[in-house]
Coordinates of C-alpha atoms in Angstrom, one line a residue:
X1 CA 162.1 -22.3 -65.0
X2 CA 161.8 -19.3 -67.4
X3 CA 164.7 -16.9 -67.4
X4 CA 163.9 -13.6 -65.7
X5 CA 164.8 -10.6 -67.9
X6 CA 165.7 -7.3 -66.4
X7 CA 164.0 -4.5 -68.3
X8 CA 166.2 -2.1 -70.2
X9 CA 166.9 1.5 -69.1
X10 CA 167.4 4.5 -71.3
X11 CA 170.9 4.8 -70.0
X12 CA 171.8 1.2 -71.1
X13 CA 170.4 1.8 -74.5
X14 CA 172.3 5.1 -75.0
X15 CA 175.5 3.5 -73.8
X16 CA 175.3 0.3 -75.8
X17 CA 178.3 0.3 -78.2
X18 CA 178.6 -1.5 -81.5
X19 CA 180.6 -4.8 -81.7
X20 CA 182.1 -6.8 -84.5
X21 CA 178.8 -8.8 -84.9
X22 CA 175.1 -8.0 -84.4
X23 CA 173.9 -8.4 -80.9
X24 CA 170.7 -7.9 -79.0
X25 CA 169.6 -6.5 -75.6
X26 CA 166.4 -7.9 -74.3
X27 CA 163.6 -5.9 -72.5
X28 CA 161.4 -8.8 -71.8
X29 CA 158.3 -10.4 -73.4
X30 CA 160.1 -10.7 -76.8
X31 CA 161.0 -7.1 -77.1
X32 CA 164.7 -6.6 -78.1
X33 CA 167.0 -3.9 -79.2
X34 CA 169.3 -5.0 -82.1
X35 CA 172.7 -3.2 -82.4
X36 CA 174.6 -3.5 -85.7
X37 CA 178.4 -3.1 -86.2
X38 CA 177.7 0.2 -87.9
X39 CA 176.1 1.5 -84.7
X40 CA 172.5 1.6 -85.8
X41 CA 169.9 0.4 -83.2
X42 CA 166.4 -0.9 -84.0
X43 CA 163.6 -2.6 -82.1
X44 CA 162.4 -6.1 -82.8
X45 CA 159.6 -8.1 -81.3
X46 CA 160.0 -11.9 -81.2
X47 CA 156.8 -13.9 -81.2
X48 CA 155.1 -17.1 -82.3
X49 CA 152.7 -16.9 -85.2
X50 CA 149.0 -17.8 -84.4
X51 CA 148.0 -21.3 -85.4
X52 CA 151.4 -22.4 -86.9
X53 CA 153.3 -21.4 -83.7
X54 CA 156.3 -20.7 -85.9
X55 CA 158.8 -18.3 -84.3
X56 CA 159.3 -15.0 -86.2
X57 CA 159.9 -11.3 -85.5
X58 CA 158.6 -7.9 -86.5
X59 CA 160.4 -4.6 -86.7
X60 CA 159.0 -1.9 -84.4
X61 CA 161.2 1.0 -85.7
X62 CA 164.7 2.5 -85.2
X63 CA 166.1 4.0 -82.1
X64 CA 166.1 6.9 -81.2
X65 CA 163.2 7.6 -83.6
X66 CA 161.2 5.1 -81.5
X67 CA 161.9 5.5 -77.8
X68 CA 162.0 2.8 -75.2
X69 CA 158.5 3.7 -74.0
X70 CA 157.1 3.9 -77.5
X71 CA 158.6 0.5 -78.3
X72 CA 156.9 -1.0 -75.3
X73 CA 153.6 0.5 -76.4
X74 CA 154.0 -1.1 -79.8
X75 CA 154.9 -4.4 -78.1
X76 CA 151.7 -4.2 -76.0
X77 CA 149.5 -3.5 -79.1
X78 CA 151.2 -6.4 -80.9
X79 CA 150.5 -8.8 -78.0
X80 CA 146.9 -7.6 -77.9
X81 CA 146.6 -8.7 -81.6
X82 CA 148.2 -12.0 -80.8
X83 CA 145.7 -12.6 -78.0
X84 CA 143.0 -12.4 -80.8
X85 CA 145.0 -14.8 -83.0
X86 CA 146.0 -11.9 -85.4
X87 CA 149.6 -11.9 -86.7
X88 CA 150.9 -8.4 -86.0
X89 CA 153.3 -8.5 -89.0
X90 CA 150.5 -9.5 -91.4
X91 CA 148.3 -6.8 -89.8
X92 CA 151.0 -4.2 -90.3
X93 CA 151.5 -5.2 -93.9
X94 CA 147.8 -5.0 -94.5
X95 CA 147.6 -1.5 -92.9
X96 CA 150.5 -0.3 -95.0
X97 CA 148.8 -1.6 -98.1
X98 CA 145.6 0.2 -97.2
X99 CA 147.5 3.5 -96.7
X100 CA 149.3 3.0 -99.9
X101 CA 146.1 2.4 -101.7
X102 CA 144.6 5.5 -100.1
X103 CA 147.5 7.6 -101.3
X104 CA 147.2 6.2 -104.8
X105 CA 143.5 6.9 -105.0
X106 CA 143.6 10.6 -105.5
X107 CA 140.4 12.6 -106.1
X108 CA 141.4 13.0 -109.8
X109 CA 141.9 9.2 -110.3
X110 CA 138.6 8.3 -108.5
X111 CA 136.9 11.0 -110.5
X112 CA 138.2 9.5 -113.7
X113 CA 136.7 6.1 -112.8
X114 CA 133.4 7.8 -111.9
X115 CA 133.4 9.8 -115.1
X116 CA 133.8 6.6 -117.2
X117 CA 130.4 5.5 -115.9
X118 CA 128.9 9.0 -115.9
X119 CA 129.6 9.9 -119.5
X120 CA 127.6 6.8 -120.7
X121 CA 124.5 8.4 -119.1
X122 CA 124.7 11.9 -120.5
X123 CA 125.2 13.6 -123.9
X124 CA 128.8 14.0 -125.1
X125 CA 128.5 17.8 -124.9
X126 CA 127.3 17.6 -121.3
X127 CA 130.0 15.2 -120.4
X128 CA 132.6 17.7 -121.6
X129 CA 131.0 20.3 -119.5
X130 CA 131.1 18.1 -116.4
X131 CA 134.8 17.2 -116.7
X132 CA 135.8 20.8 -117.6
X133 CA 134.1 22.2 -114.4
X134 CA 136.2 19.8 -112.3
X135 CA 139.4 20.5 -114.2
X136 CA 138.8 24.3 -113.8
X137 CA 137.6 24.5 -110.2
X138 CA 138.6 21.4 -108.3
X139 CA 141.6 19.5 -109.6
X140 CA 144.2 22.4 -109.4
X141 CA 143.9 22.4 -105.6
X142 CA 142.5 19.0 -104.7
X143 CA 143.2 16.7 -107.7
X144 CA 146.2 15.1 -106.2
X145 CA 144.8 14.8 -102.7
X146 CA 143.9 11.3 -101.5
X147 CA 140.1 10.7 -101.6
X148 CA 140.3 9.7 -97.9
X149 CA 141.7 13.1 -97.0
X150 CA 139.1 15.2 -98.8
X151 CA 137.0 17.0 -96.2
X152 CA 134.1 19.5 -96.3
X153 CA 136.1 22.5 -94.9
X154 CA 138.9 22.0 -97.5
X155 CA 136.5 21.7 -100.3
X156 CA 134.4 24.7 -99.3
X157 CA 137.6 26.8 -99.0
X158 CA 138.5 25.7 -102.5
X159 CA 135.1 26.8 -103.9
X160 CA 134.9 30.1 -102.1
X161 CA 136.7 32.1 -104.9
X162 CA 134.1 30.8 -107.3
X163 CA 131.3 31.8 -105.0
X164 CA 132.8 35.3 -104.5
X165 CA 132.4 35.9 -108.2
X166 CA 128.7 35.2 -108.0
X167 CA 128.9 32.0 -110.0
X168 CA 126.3 30.3 -107.8
X169 CA 125.0 28.0 -110.5
X170 CA 128.5 26.7 -111.1
X171 CA 128.9 26.1 -107.3
X172 CA 125.6 24.2 -107.3
X173 CA 126.7 21.9 -110.2
X174 CA 130.2 21.3 -108.9
X175 CA 128.9 20.4 -105.5
X176 CA 126.5 17.9 -107.1
X177 CA 129.3 16.4 -109.1
X178 CA 131.6 16.1 -106.1
X179 CA 128.9 14.4 -104.2
X180 CA 128.4 11.9 -107.0
X181 CA 132.1 11.2 -107.0
X182 CA 132.2 10.7 -103.2
X183 CA 129.1 8.4 -103.4
X184 CA 131.0 6.4 -106.0
X185 CA 134.0 6.2 -103.7
X186 CA 131.8 4.9 -100.9
X187 CA 130.1 2.3 -103.1
X188 CA 133.5 1.0 -104.4
X189 CA 134.8 0.7 -100.9
X190 CA 137.4 3.4 -101.0
X191 CA 135.9 5.5 -98.2
X192 CA 133.4 4.7 -95.5
X193 CA 131.2 7.8 -95.8
X194 CA 130.6 10.8 -98.0
X195 CA 132.2 13.8 -96.2
X196 CA 130.8 16.3 -98.7
X197 CA 127.1 15.5 -98.4
X198 CA 126.2 18.9 -97.0
X199 CA 128.7 21.3 -98.6
X200 CA 126.1 23.0 -100.8
X201 CA 124.5 24.5 -97.6
X202 CA 127.7 26.5 -97.1
X203 CA 126.9 28.6 -100.2
X204 CA 124.0 30.9 -101.2
X205 CA 121.5 29.2 -103.5
X206 CA 121.4 30.4 -107.1
X207 CA 118.3 32.3 -108.0
X208 CA 116.3 30.7 -110.7
X209 CA 116.6 32.7 -113.9
X210 CA 114.3 32.1 -116.8
X211 CA 115.9 32.3 -120.2
X212 CA 114.9 35.4 -122.2
X213 CA 112.0 34.8 -124.5
X214 CA 109.3 36.7 -126.3
X215 CA 105.5 36.6 -126.2
X216 CA 103.4 34.9 -128.8
X217 CA 102.3 38.3 -130.1
X218 CA 105.9 39.1 -130.9
X219 CA 106.4 36.1 -133.2
X220 CA 105.7 38.1 -136.4
X221 CA 108.5 40.5 -135.3
X222 CA 110.9 37.6 -134.9
X223 CA 110.0 36.2 -138.3
X224 CA 110.4 39.6 -140.0
X225 CA 113.8 40.0 -138.3
X226 CA 114.9 36.6 -139.5
X227 CA 113.8 37.3 -143.1
X228 CA 115.7 40.6 -143.5
X229 CA 118.7 39.7 -141.3
X230 CA 122.1 39.7 -142.9
X231 CA 123.0 36.2 -141.8
X232 CA 124.2 33.1 -143.6
X233 CA 121.7 30.8 -145.2
X234 CA 122.6 27.8 -143.0
X235 CA 122.2 30.0 -139.8
X236 CA 118.8 31.2 -141.0
X237 CA 117.7 27.7 -141.7
X238 CA 119.1 26.5 -138.3
X239 CA 117.0 29.2 -136.4
X240 CA 113.9 28.3 -138.3
X241 CA 114.5 24.5 -137.9
X242 CA 114.8 24.9 -134.1
X243 CA 111.7 27.1 -134.0
X244 CA 109.6 24.6 -136.0
X245 CA 110.9 21.4 -134.3
X246 CA 110.9 23.0 -130.7
X247 CA 114.3 21.4 -130.0
X248 CA 117.2 22.6 -127.8
X249 CA 120.0 24.5 -129.5
X250 CA 122.5 21.7 -129.3
X251 CA 120.0 19.1 -130.7
X252 CA 119.2 21.4 -133.6
X253 CA 122.8 22.2 -134.4
X254 CA 123.9 18.5 -134.4
X255 CA 121.0 17.2 -136.6
X256 CA 122.3 14.4 -138.9
X257 CA 120.9 13.5 -142.2
X258 CA 121.0 9.8 -141.3
X259 CA 118.5 10.5 -138.5
X260 CA 115.8 11.9 -140.9
X261 CA 113.1 9.4 -141.9
X262 CA 111.6 11.1 -145.0
X263 CA 109.2 8.2 -145.5
X264 CA 107.5 8.5 -142.1
X265 CA 108.3 12.2 -141.8
X266 CA 110.2 11.8 -138.5
X267 CA 113.4 13.1 -137.1
X268 CA 114.7 10.3 -134.8
X269 CA 117.3 11.8 -132.5
X270 CA 119.5 9.2 -130.8
X271 CA 119.7 9.1 -127.0
X272 CA 123.3 10.3 -126.9
X273 CA 122.4 13.6 -128.6
X274 CA 119.6 14.3 -126.2
X275 CA 119.9 16.2 -122.9
X276 CA 117.7 13.6 -121.3
X277 CA 119.8 10.7 -122.7
X278 CA 116.6 9.3 -124.2
X279 CA 115.9 8.8 -127.9
X280 CA 113.3 11.4 -129.2
X281 CA 111.2 11.4 -132.4
X282 CA 109.8 14.6 -133.8
X283 CA 107.1 14.6 -136.5
X284 CA 108.3 16.7 -139.4
X285 CA 105.9 19.3 -140.9
X286 CA 105.6 20.4 -144.4
X287 CA 107.6 23.5 -143.5
X288 CA 110.3 21.5 -141.7
X289 CA 110.7 19.2 -144.7
X290 CA 110.9 22.3 -147.0
X291 CA 113.9 23.5 -144.9
X292 CA 115.6 20.2 -145.4
X293 CA 114.9 20.2 -149.1
X294 CA 116.5 23.7 -149.3
X295 CA 119.5 22.4 -147.3
X296 CA 119.9 19.2 -149.4
X297 CA 122.2 20.8 -152.1
X298 CA 124.2 22.5 -149.4
X299 CA 124.9 19.7 -147.0
X300 CA 123.1 16.6 -148.2
X301 CA 126.4 14.9 -149.0
X302 CA 127.7 15.7 -145.5
X303 CA 127.0 14.1 -142.1
X304 CA 125.3 17.2 -140.5
X305 CA 122.4 19.1 -141.9
X306 CA 123.8 22.3 -140.5
X307 CA 127.5 22.3 -141.3
X308 CA 130.0 24.6 -139.7
X309 CA 131.1 27.5 -141.8
X310 CA 134.9 26.9 -141.5
X311 CA 134.8 23.1 -141.3
X312 CA 131.7 21.7 -143.1
X313 CA 132.6 18.2 -142.0
X314 CA 131.4 19.1 -138.5
X315 CA 128.2 20.7 -137.2
X316 CA 127.4 24.3 -136.7
X317 CA 128.6 25.9 -133.4
X318 CA 126.1 25.4 -130.6
X319 CA 126.1 29.2 -130.1
X320 CA 125.5 30.1 -133.7
X321 CA 121.8 30.7 -133.3
X322 CA 122.3 32.8 -130.1
X323 CA 124.9 35.0 -131.8
X324 CA 122.7 35.6 -134.8
X325 CA 119.7 36.5 -132.5
X326 CA 121.9 39.1 -130.8
X327 CA 123.0 40.6 -134.1
X328 CA 119.3 40.8 -135.0
X329 CA 118.6 43.0 -132.0
X330 CA 117.2 40.4 -129.6
X331 CA 120.1 40.7 -127.0
X332 CA 118.5 40.3 -123.6
X333 CA 115.1 39.7 -125.1
X334 CA 115.4 36.2 -126.7
X335 CA 117.9 33.4 -126.7
X336 CA 117.8 30.3 -128.9
X337 CA 116.6 28.1 -126.0
X338 CA 113.9 30.7 -125.4
X339 CA 112.2 29.7 -128.6
X340 CA 111.0 26.5 -126.9
X341 CA 109.3 28.6 -124.2
X342 CA 107.7 30.7 -127.0
X343 CA 106.3 27.5 -128.6
X344 CA 105.1 26.1 -125.2
X345 CA 103.4 29.3 -124.3
X346 CA 101.7 29.7 -127.7
X347 CA 100.5 26.0 -127.7
X348 CA 99.2 26.2 -124.1
X349 CA 97.3 29.3 -124.9
X350 CA 95.8 27.6 -127.9
X351 CA 94.5 24.8 -125.6
X352 CA 96.6 21.9 -126.7
X353 CA 97.0 19.1 -124.2
X354 CA 99.9 20.0 -121.8
X355 CA 101.1 16.4 -121.7
X356 CA 101.4 16.4 -125.5
X357 CA 103.3 19.7 -125.3
X358 CA 105.6 18.2 -122.7
X359 CA 106.2 15.2 -124.8
X360 CA 107.0 17.4 -127.8
X361 CA 109.5 19.3 -125.7
X362 CA 111.2 16.0 -124.6
X363 CA 110.8 16.9 -120.9
X364 CA 111.6 14.0 -118.6
X365 CA 108.8 12.0 -117.2
X366 CA 110.1 10.2 -114.1
X367 CA 107.6 7.4 -114.7
X368 CA 109.5 5.3 -117.3
X369 CA 106.5 3.1 -118.2
X370 CA 104.3 6.1 -118.7
X371 CA 107.0 8.0 -120.6
X372 CA 107.3 5.1 -123.1
X373 CA 103.6 4.9 -123.4
X374 CA 103.2 8.6 -124.0
X375 CA 105.8 8.7 -126.7
X376 CA 104.0 6.1 -128.6
X377 CA 100.5 7.4 -127.8
X378 CA 101.1 11.0 -128.5
X379 CA 103.1 10.8 -131.8
X380 CA 100.0 11.4 -134.0
X381 CA 98.6 14.0 -131.7
X382 CA 102.0 15.7 -131.7
X383 CA 102.0 15.6 -135.5
X384 CA 98.7 17.5 -135.5
X385 CA 100.0 20.0 -133.0
X386 CA 103.3 20.5 -134.8
X387 CA 101.5 21.1 -138.1
X388 CA 99.5 23.8 -136.3
X389 CA 102.6 25.4 -134.9
X390 CA 104.4 25.4 -138.2
X391 CA 101.4 27.0 -139.9
X392 CA 101.4 29.6 -137.1
X393 CA 105.0 30.4 -137.8
X394 CA 104.4 30.5 -141.6
X395 CA 101.4 32.9 -141.1
X396 CA 103.7 35.1 -139.0
X397 CA 106.2 35.2 -141.8
X398 CA 106.2 35.4 -145.6
X399 CA 105.9 31.6 -145.7
X400 CA 108.9 31.6 -148.1
X401 CA 112.2 29.9 -147.9
X402 CA 115.3 31.9 -147.2
X403 CA 116.6 33.9 -150.2
X404 CA 120.2 34.5 -151.2
X405 CA 120.1 37.9 -149.5
X406 CA 122.7 38.2 -146.8
X407 CA 124.6 35.1 -147.8

């Protein structure tokens, strides 16, 4: 016949005195209070392991941190697990491991793992911009926060100071990046759902602003300004190179000699240097090749066609062309990137095929097969169009190479 155990009372527990050896007071169903010689009291639950039926015990916490009623609640939960053939001790260890893992997986650490993948899909310059935005706006407040504890209200509150400054474009980009990180965390099993999927709705949408540019009729004014400007030769060549090739400022500034195919008259830009992360080939016109020939004695022995002034081993600053245009009187009227819009408008007005123009501008075609086909199909049509564009630029100017004036 099983021994009947009288449940413990709070008074018994409080009055239990330490002895020379450890002893236990039983509450029934395996729950016991263990009293040590030093006077400490702790709860234990004796039970038989599922399947093996080996006798063991699990700690339920110290008294009085865990009261009698709380110990009984823990016992009840443990016995519910046992009824499902789940070892409560193994279950507890697993839960602690999960919590420890959650604490270790901070937003910064998860973001670093995500970034290792992200940076392989974008240009190095864009990758720097991505990480810098997180370092500046997110990590100071949330970087050490476990990814599982990141919530929409906390994140929105963190971004409010940025929004109050009117930096809505920054808010938009940071929200996009945070959502990518959270999706990465979901896909890698760190969290069950993305809690930030709708945070961009908490902020005003940025108004689309077109980059300053000039009309086709103003091209002669631009060329005249370039010709008489007191700027360095490399800077003058850089502006004209970007204008002739219709490239983005960073693509033009980072042009490498090794990417120039003089035999086929092509500038083959590697994918990692393109905003679209896709390789792009540009037919080189007579005028473009003349610019390279002029630069050859200056930087032909270097890596970059347009070397930096202070350190010629690296490329020109990405803002060099913009700074020069401002000094030439085009502040608020034209930026370096706006020269692409100038070329596009002029070529569209002339009646060139819009698809050929888009291909020349290296705009993304979401249809991968069509994009590859167009790049191959349009190269000769682009060459014809680029020749017309370079001739147009030359007609708008003196047609001469930069002189030593203003060096």
